[in-house]
Structure formats: C-alpha cells, structure tokens
C-alpha cells in the first residue's frame, strides 16, 4: 500500500531528527541477548529464516556472501539494529551511502519478515533476522553452524552520514584499520577473522581499480594485477571474486591469497603486514580452528548494541512499529 503524504513526511522527520543524535556503540552485555530467545514466542522463527535463506541460495549462490556482508554493515553503524534496511523519502538512509550501494539481500530479509509476521506478528525483530540469516549463510557456504543469541531491538534511525564507521576498503595500514574495530569493542584477532568473510563474494572494479593504474603497488602480485586489469578493462562496474579459486566456499583460500599478495582490496592486503601475518598464517593452516573462531567473532560482532532502539518493526524497510 502506498504511503500517504502525511505519513511519509512523518517518517522522514523521524529519521532526519533522530539521525542528528550520535551515540557510541559498545558490545552489549551478555545478559542483553540470549540463545533461544524466540523459543516461547515464535518457536519456528529460526527455522523460517533458514528455509528462506536456503531457497534464496538456490536462486543465487552469491546471495550468501551478500547476507553476511549485510550483517556486518548493519552492526558497524548504530549497532546491530536493522537500520541498514531502512529507507527514507530523501534517499539519505544508510543504504544510500556510497559504501552500501552494492549491498544486496534486502529482498530476502523482507520475504523472511513477511513469513514471520504471518506466523507470529510483531515478535521477531529485523535485526535478529539479519543476524540469523548471516549465520545460515555461513553454514550453507561450508562454515560451521553456531548459536546466535536473539533479542536485538530494531532501530529507528538510518542516515547515510553515519556510515563513516565502516572500515574503508582502501585502508592499507593495519593499525588504522584496526581502530575501526576497536571502537566497536572488537580486537585485532576479531578483525582478521571477520575479514576472512572475503573468502566469499565479489568486489566491483571501481572499488580497487586505482591499484591497477601502475605497477608500483608492492602489495599486489604482478600476474594477479594483470589478470585484474583484463577483467576490469573498460568497465568499473564489473565484479571479480575475492577468492577466485573458491568464490562460493567458506574456506581458508582468502588467507592464502593475503600471504601471496593476491587480494583486490588494500584493506585485505593490510593483513600481510608483520602485525597480522602470523595469525593469518595460523588460520590458513588450521581450517577447523578458523571456522570455529570466525563463528565466535560473528557472535561477538552481532552483540554490538543498537544506539537508537525501538522494539520490533512491522516492516524491515520502514520505521513503523
């Protein structure tokens, strides 16, 4: 149903005014969230999420990487509150910010939300749906299944201007890159693990093609650079896999690429620095340890408290509760 002018204006006013309030984000206390949160109120909530993610993967295997990325981009701005899903009439919500223009998977989240509203109305938050969907995407890609605490509240604020907390893909200093994670209560190890999600997914040429204009970037293997030049020639919108050897498998190929200087983003190349390379090498050589450690890092990241909580949104792309 189309939104009336008065209602639309109210939504925009709420998003704009509330968006002026900036707050720090911190990892939530353990008591804030709990595993099995919907066992009594919506018993099939997590199975509904898993079913829809599976169906989406049949249509497009690449959507699994997108759903993991969606969770990351949600949690790093305003905390894990589903605010990345919101739309605003002035097109200045988080999803309209440059770092988020390539995000996908919104349709999957909305389908899940519609099924959950039919099963148990106004019970399961959009923020929890995003967290559950990311977990299921990891598992379907070959990672381990892990318990995800529920109980996140949906946010009411989403402004493109707040996305400066997202780590930039062109950050080559591992120390400066780590600062983005420290501010969220995450460690250097957490950062390396979470960047390991680049075992899956793609990067658009326009994000890194500045690295291909000369041969001076010593953080990139020469043969790999030439391959990227061929793939990106004349079209910045082309996409190349982070891990060409196994683009749909959650494995340690990404870490092997880091050590071989075969990463497309400078933020990934940063992990080859002496401060991070030792841990990269350990996780490369111990896939089981990496998978379990990654799961723990995802749970930790997924516990970053939302800064502008409401309760449960009726629709994931609108503020209405």
Coordinates of C-alpha atoms in Angstrom, one line a residue:
X1 CA 0.0 0.0 0.0
X2 CA 1.4 3.4 -0.9
X3 CA 2.4 5.7 2.0
X4 CA 0.3 8.8 2.4
X5 CA 2.0 12.2 2.2
X6 CA 1.4 12.9 5.9
X7 CA 2.8 9.5 7.0
X8 CA 5.7 9.8 4.6
X9 CA 6.6 13.2 6.0
X10 CA 6.4 11.9 9.5
X11 CA 8.8 9.1 8.6
X12 CA 11.3 11.5 7.1
X13 CA 11.0 13.8 10.0
X14 CA 11.6 11.0 12.5
X15 CA 14.6 9.7 10.5
X16 CA 16.2 13.1 10.0
X17 CA 15.7 14.5 13.5
X18 CA 16.7 11.3 15.3
X19 CA 19.6 10.9 12.9
X20 CA 21.2 14.0 14.4
X21 CA 21.7 12.2 17.7
X22 CA 25.1 10.4 17.7
X23 CA 25.9 7.8 20.2
X24 CA 28.8 5.4 20.9
X25 CA 28.3 1.7 20.2
X26 CA 29.6 -0.9 22.5
X27 CA 29.4 -4.7 22.6
X28 CA 26.2 -5.5 24.6
X29 CA 26.4 -7.2 28.0
X30 CA 25.9 -11.0 27.8
X31 CA 22.5 -10.7 29.5
X32 CA 21.1 -8.4 26.8
X33 CA 20.8 -11.2 24.2
X34 CA 20.2 -14.9 24.7
X35 CA 20.2 -18.1 22.6
X36 CA 16.7 -19.4 22.0
X37 CA 15.2 -16.0 22.5
X38 CA 12.1 -16.9 20.5
X39 CA 11.6 -20.5 21.8
X40 CA 8.4 -19.5 23.6
X41 CA 7.1 -16.5 21.5
X42 CA 7.9 -17.7 17.9
X43 CA 9.1 -21.3 18.1
X44 CA 9.8 -21.7 14.4
X45 CA 11.5 -18.3 13.9
X46 CA 15.0 -19.5 13.2
X47 CA 13.8 -22.4 11.0
X48 CA 11.8 -20.0 8.9
X49 CA 14.9 -17.8 8.4
X50 CA 17.0 -20.8 7.5
X51 CA 14.4 -22.1 5.0
X52 CA 14.2 -18.7 3.2
X53 CA 18.0 -18.4 3.1
X54 CA 18.3 -21.9 1.6
X55 CA 15.7 -21.0 -1.1
X56 CA 17.5 -17.8 -1.9
X57 CA 20.8 -19.7 -2.3
X58 CA 19.1 -22.0 -4.9
X59 CA 18.2 -18.9 -6.9
X60 CA 21.6 -17.2 -6.5
X61 CA 24.6 -18.7 -4.6
X62 CA 26.2 -15.3 -4.4
X63 CA 23.4 -14.0 -2.1
X64 CA 25.0 -15.9 0.8
X65 CA 28.0 -13.6 0.8
X66 CA 25.7 -10.6 0.5
X67 CA 23.7 -11.6 3.6
X68 CA 26.9 -12.0 5.7
X69 CA 28.0 -8.5 4.5
X70 CA 24.6 -7.1 5.3
X71 CA 25.0 -8.1 8.9
X72 CA 28.5 -6.6 9.1
X73 CA 27.3 -3.3 7.6
X74 CA 24.3 -3.2 9.9
X75 CA 26.3 -3.7 13.1
X76 CA 29.1 -1.2 12.3
X77 CA 26.6 1.7 12.0
X78 CA 24.4 2.4 15.0
X79 CA 24.9 -1.2 16.3
X80 CA 23.1 -4.3 15.2
X81 CA 19.6 -2.8 14.9
X82 CA 18.5 -3.4 11.3
X83 CA 18.9 0.2 10.5
X84 CA 20.7 -0.7 7.2
X85 CA 17.4 -2.0 5.9
X86 CA 15.5 1.3 6.3
X87 CA 14.5 3.6 3.5
X88 CA 13.9 7.3 3.6
X89 CA 12.0 9.6 1.2
X90 CA 15.0 11.8 0.7
X91 CA 17.2 8.8 -0.2
X92 CA 19.7 9.6 2.6
X93 CA 19.3 6.4 4.6
X94 CA 22.3 4.2 5.3
X95 CA 21.6 2.0 2.3
X96 CA 22.1 5.1 0.1
X97 CA 25.6 5.8 1.3
X98 CA 28.4 5.0 -1.1
X99 CA 29.8 2.1 0.9
X100 CA 26.4 0.5 0.9
X101 CA 25.3 1.0 -2.7
X102 CA 26.4 -2.5 -3.6
X103 CA 24.6 -4.2 -0.7
X104 CA 22.2 -7.0 -1.7
X105 CA 19.8 -9.3 0.1
X106 CA 17.2 -6.8 1.2
X107 CA 14.5 -8.8 -0.7
X108 CA 15.5 -12.0 1.1
X109 CA 15.2 -10.2 4.5
X110 CA 11.8 -8.8 3.5
X111 CA 10.5 -12.2 2.5
X112 CA 11.6 -13.7 5.8
X113 CA 9.9 -10.8 7.6
X114 CA 6.6 -11.4 5.8
X115 CA 6.6 -15.1 6.7
X116 CA 7.4 -14.3 10.4
X117 CA 4.7 -11.6 10.6
X118 CA 2.2 -14.2 9.3
X119 CA 3.4 -16.8 11.9
X120 CA 3.9 -14.5 14.9
X121 CA 3.1 -10.8 14.4
X122 CA 5.4 -8.1 15.8
X123 CA 7.6 -10.6 17.5
X124 CA 10.8 -11.1 15.6
X125 CA 13.0 -8.1 15.0
X126 CA 14.5 -7.3 11.6
X127 CA 17.9 -7.0 13.4
X128 CA 17.6 -10.6 14.6
X129 CA 16.6 -11.7 11.1
X130 CA 19.7 -10.2 9.6
X131 CA 21.9 -12.0 12.3
X132 CA 20.2 -15.3 11.8
X133 CA 20.4 -15.1 8.0
X134 CA 24.1 -14.3 8.2
X135 CA 24.7 -17.4 10.4
X136 CA 22.7 -19.6 8.0
X137 CA 24.7 -18.2 5.0
X138 CA 28.0 -19.1 6.7
X139 CA 26.7 -22.6 7.3
X140 CA 25.4 -23.1 3.7
X141 CA 28.8 -21.9 2.4
X142 CA 30.7 -24.5 4.3
X143 CA 31.3 -22.8 7.6
X144 CA 30.1 -24.2 11.0
X145 CA 26.7 -23.7 12.3
X146 CA 26.7 -21.7 15.5
X147 CA 24.1 -20.5 18.1
X148 CA 23.1 -16.9 17.6
X149 CA 21.6 -15.1 20.6
X150 CA 18.4 -13.2 19.8
X151 CA 16.7 -10.2 21.4
X152 CA 18.0 -7.3 19.3
X153 CA 15.7 -4.3 19.0
X154 CA 15.0 -2.6 15.7
X155 CA 16.4 0.9 15.3
X156 CA 14.5 4.0 14.2
X157 CA 17.4 5.9 12.8
X158 CA 19.2 5.5 9.4
X159 CA 21.3 8.2 7.9
X160 CA 23.9 8.0 5.2
X161 CA 26.1 10.4 7.2
X162 CA 26.6 7.9 9.9
X163 CA 28.4 5.3 7.7
X164 CA 31.8 6.7 8.4
X165 CA 32.2 3.9 11.0
X166 CA 32.5 1.4 8.2
X167 CA 36.2 0.3 7.6
X168 CA 37.3 1.7 4.2
X169 CA 38.5 -0.7 1.5
X170 CA 41.4 1.5 0.7
X171 CA 43.0 1.5 4.2
X172 CA 46.4 -0.1 3.9
X173 CA 47.6 0.5 7.4
X174 CA 46.6 -2.5 9.6
X175 CA 46.9 -0.3 12.7
X176 CA 44.5 2.3 11.3
X177 CA 42.2 -0.3 10.0
X178 CA 42.1 -2.0 13.5
X179 CA 40.9 1.3 15.0
X180 CA 37.5 0.9 13.3
X181 CA 37.1 -2.5 15.1
X182 CA 38.5 -1.3 18.4
X183 CA 35.8 1.4 18.6
X184 CA 33.2 -1.4 18.4
X185 CA 34.8 -3.4 21.2
X186 CA 36.4 -5.9 18.8
X187 CA 40.1 -7.0 18.8
X188 CA 42.7 -7.3 16.1
X189 CA 42.1 -11.1 16.0
X190 CA 38.3 -10.4 15.6
X191 CA 39.2 -8.0 12.7
X192 CA 41.3 -10.6 10.9
X193 CA 38.7 -13.3 11.4
X194 CA 35.8 -11.1 10.2
X195 CA 37.8 -10.0 7.1
X196 CA 38.0 -13.7 6.4
X197 CA 34.4 -13.5 5.2
X198 CA 36.1 -12.3 2.0
X199 CA 36.5 -16.0 1.3
X200 CA 33.1 -15.4 -0.3
X201 CA 31.7 -12.7 -2.5
X202 CA 33.0 -10.2 -5.1
X203 CA 34.4 -6.7 -5.3
X204 CA 33.4 -4.2 -8.1
X205 CA 36.3 -3.0 -10.1
X206 CA 35.5 0.6 -9.3
X207 CA 36.4 -0.1 -5.7
X208 CA 40.0 -1.0 -6.4
X209 CA 40.9 -0.1 -10.0
X210 CA 43.1 2.7 -8.8
X211 CA 45.5 -0.1 -7.7
X212 CA 45.8 -1.2 -11.4
X213 CA 47.0 2.0 -13.0
X214 CA 50.7 1.4 -12.3
X215 CA 53.0 -1.4 -11.2
X216 CA 54.1 0.5 -8.0
X217 CA 51.7 -1.3 -5.6
X218 CA 54.1 -3.8 -4.0
X219 CA 51.2 -5.3 -2.1
X220 CA 49.8 -6.9 -5.3
X221 CA 51.4 -9.8 -7.2
X222 CA 52.2 -8.7 -10.7
X223 CA 50.5 -11.6 -12.5
X224 CA 47.4 -11.1 -10.4
X225 CA 47.4 -7.4 -11.2
X226 CA 47.5 -8.2 -14.9
X227 CA 44.6 -10.6 -14.5
X228 CA 42.5 -7.9 -12.8
X229 CA 43.4 -5.4 -15.5
X230 CA 41.9 -7.8 -18.0
X231 CA 38.8 -8.3 -16.1
X232 CA 38.2 -4.7 -15.3
X233 CA 39.2 -3.1 -18.6
X234 CA 36.7 -0.5 -19.8
X235 CA 34.1 -1.3 -17.1
X236 CA 34.3 -0.3 -13.5
X237 CA 31.1 -2.0 -12.7
X238 CA 32.5 -5.4 -13.4
X239 CA 32.8 -7.7 -10.4
X240 CA 35.7 -10.0 -9.6
X241 CA 35.7 -12.6 -6.8
X242 CA 37.7 -12.0 -3.6
X243 CA 38.9 -15.6 -3.9
X244 CA 38.8 -16.8 -7.5
X245 CA 39.9 -20.3 -6.5
X246 CA 36.7 -21.0 -4.5
X247 CA 34.3 -18.0 -4.7
X248 CA 31.4 -19.8 -3.1
X249 CA 33.2 -21.9 -0.5
X250 CA 33.8 -20.7 3.1
X251 CA 37.4 -21.8 3.3
X252 CA 40.9 -20.5 4.1
X253 CA 41.8 -19.6 0.5
X254 CA 41.4 -16.0 1.3
X255 CA 44.2 -16.2 3.9
X256 CA 46.4 -17.9 1.3
X257 CA 45.7 -15.0 -1.1
X258 CA 46.7 -12.5 1.6
X259 CA 50.1 -14.1 2.1
X260 CA 50.6 -14.4 -1.7
X261 CA 49.7 -10.7 -2.3
X262 CA 46.7 -11.7 -4.4
X263 CA 44.0 -9.6 -2.8
X264 CA 41.9 -7.0 -4.6
X265 CA 41.3 -4.6 -1.7
X266 CA 44.0 -2.7 0.1
X267 CA 42.3 -3.4 3.4
X268 CA 42.8 -7.1 2.7
X269 CA 46.4 -6.6 1.7
X270 CA 47.0 -4.9 5.0
X271 CA 46.7 -8.3 6.7
X272 CA 50.0 -9.3 5.1
X273 CA 51.8 -6.8 7.4
X274 CA 54.0 -8.3 10.2
X275 CA 51.5 -7.5 12.9
X276 CA 48.8 -9.6 11.3
X277 CA 50.5 -12.1 9.0
X278 CA 51.4 -14.6 11.8
X279 CA 47.7 -15.1 12.7
X280 CA 46.7 -15.2 9.1
X281 CA 49.2 -18.0 8.5
X282 CA 47.9 -19.9 11.6
X283 CA 44.3 -19.8 10.4
X284 CA 45.3 -20.6 6.9
X285 CA 46.9 -23.8 8.1
X286 CA 44.1 -24.7 10.5
X287 CA 40.7 -24.5 8.7
X288 CA 38.7 -26.0 11.6
X289 CA 40.2 -23.5 14.0
X290 CA 39.4 -20.7 11.6
X291 CA 35.8 -21.7 11.1
X292 CA 35.1 -22.0 14.9
X293 CA 37.0 -18.8 15.6
X294 CA 35.1 -17.0 12.9
X295 CA 31.8 -18.1 14.4
X296 CA 32.8 -16.7 17.8
X297 CA 33.8 -13.4 16.2
X298 CA 30.5 -13.2 14.4
X299 CA 28.6 -13.7 17.6
X300 CA 30.7 -11.0 19.3
X301 CA 30.1 -8.6 16.5
X302 CA 26.4 -9.4 16.4
X303 CA 26.2 -8.3 20.0
X304 CA 27.1 -4.7 19.4
X305 CA 24.2 -2.8 21.0
X306 CA 21.9 -0.7 18.9
X307 CA 22.1 3.0 19.8
X308 CA 18.5 4.1 18.8
X309 CA 16.4 1.1 19.7
X310 CA 12.6 0.9 19.2
X311 CA 11.1 -2.5 19.6
X312 CA 10.1 -4.7 16.6
X313 CA 9.4 -3.0 13.2
X314 CA 6.3 -4.2 11.3
X315 CA 8.3 -3.9 8.0
X316 CA 12.0 -4.0 7.8
X317 CA 12.3 -1.1 5.4
X318 CA 10.1 1.3 7.4
X319 CA 10.2 2.7 10.8
X320 CA 6.6 1.7 11.7
X321 CA 6.5 -0.4 14.9

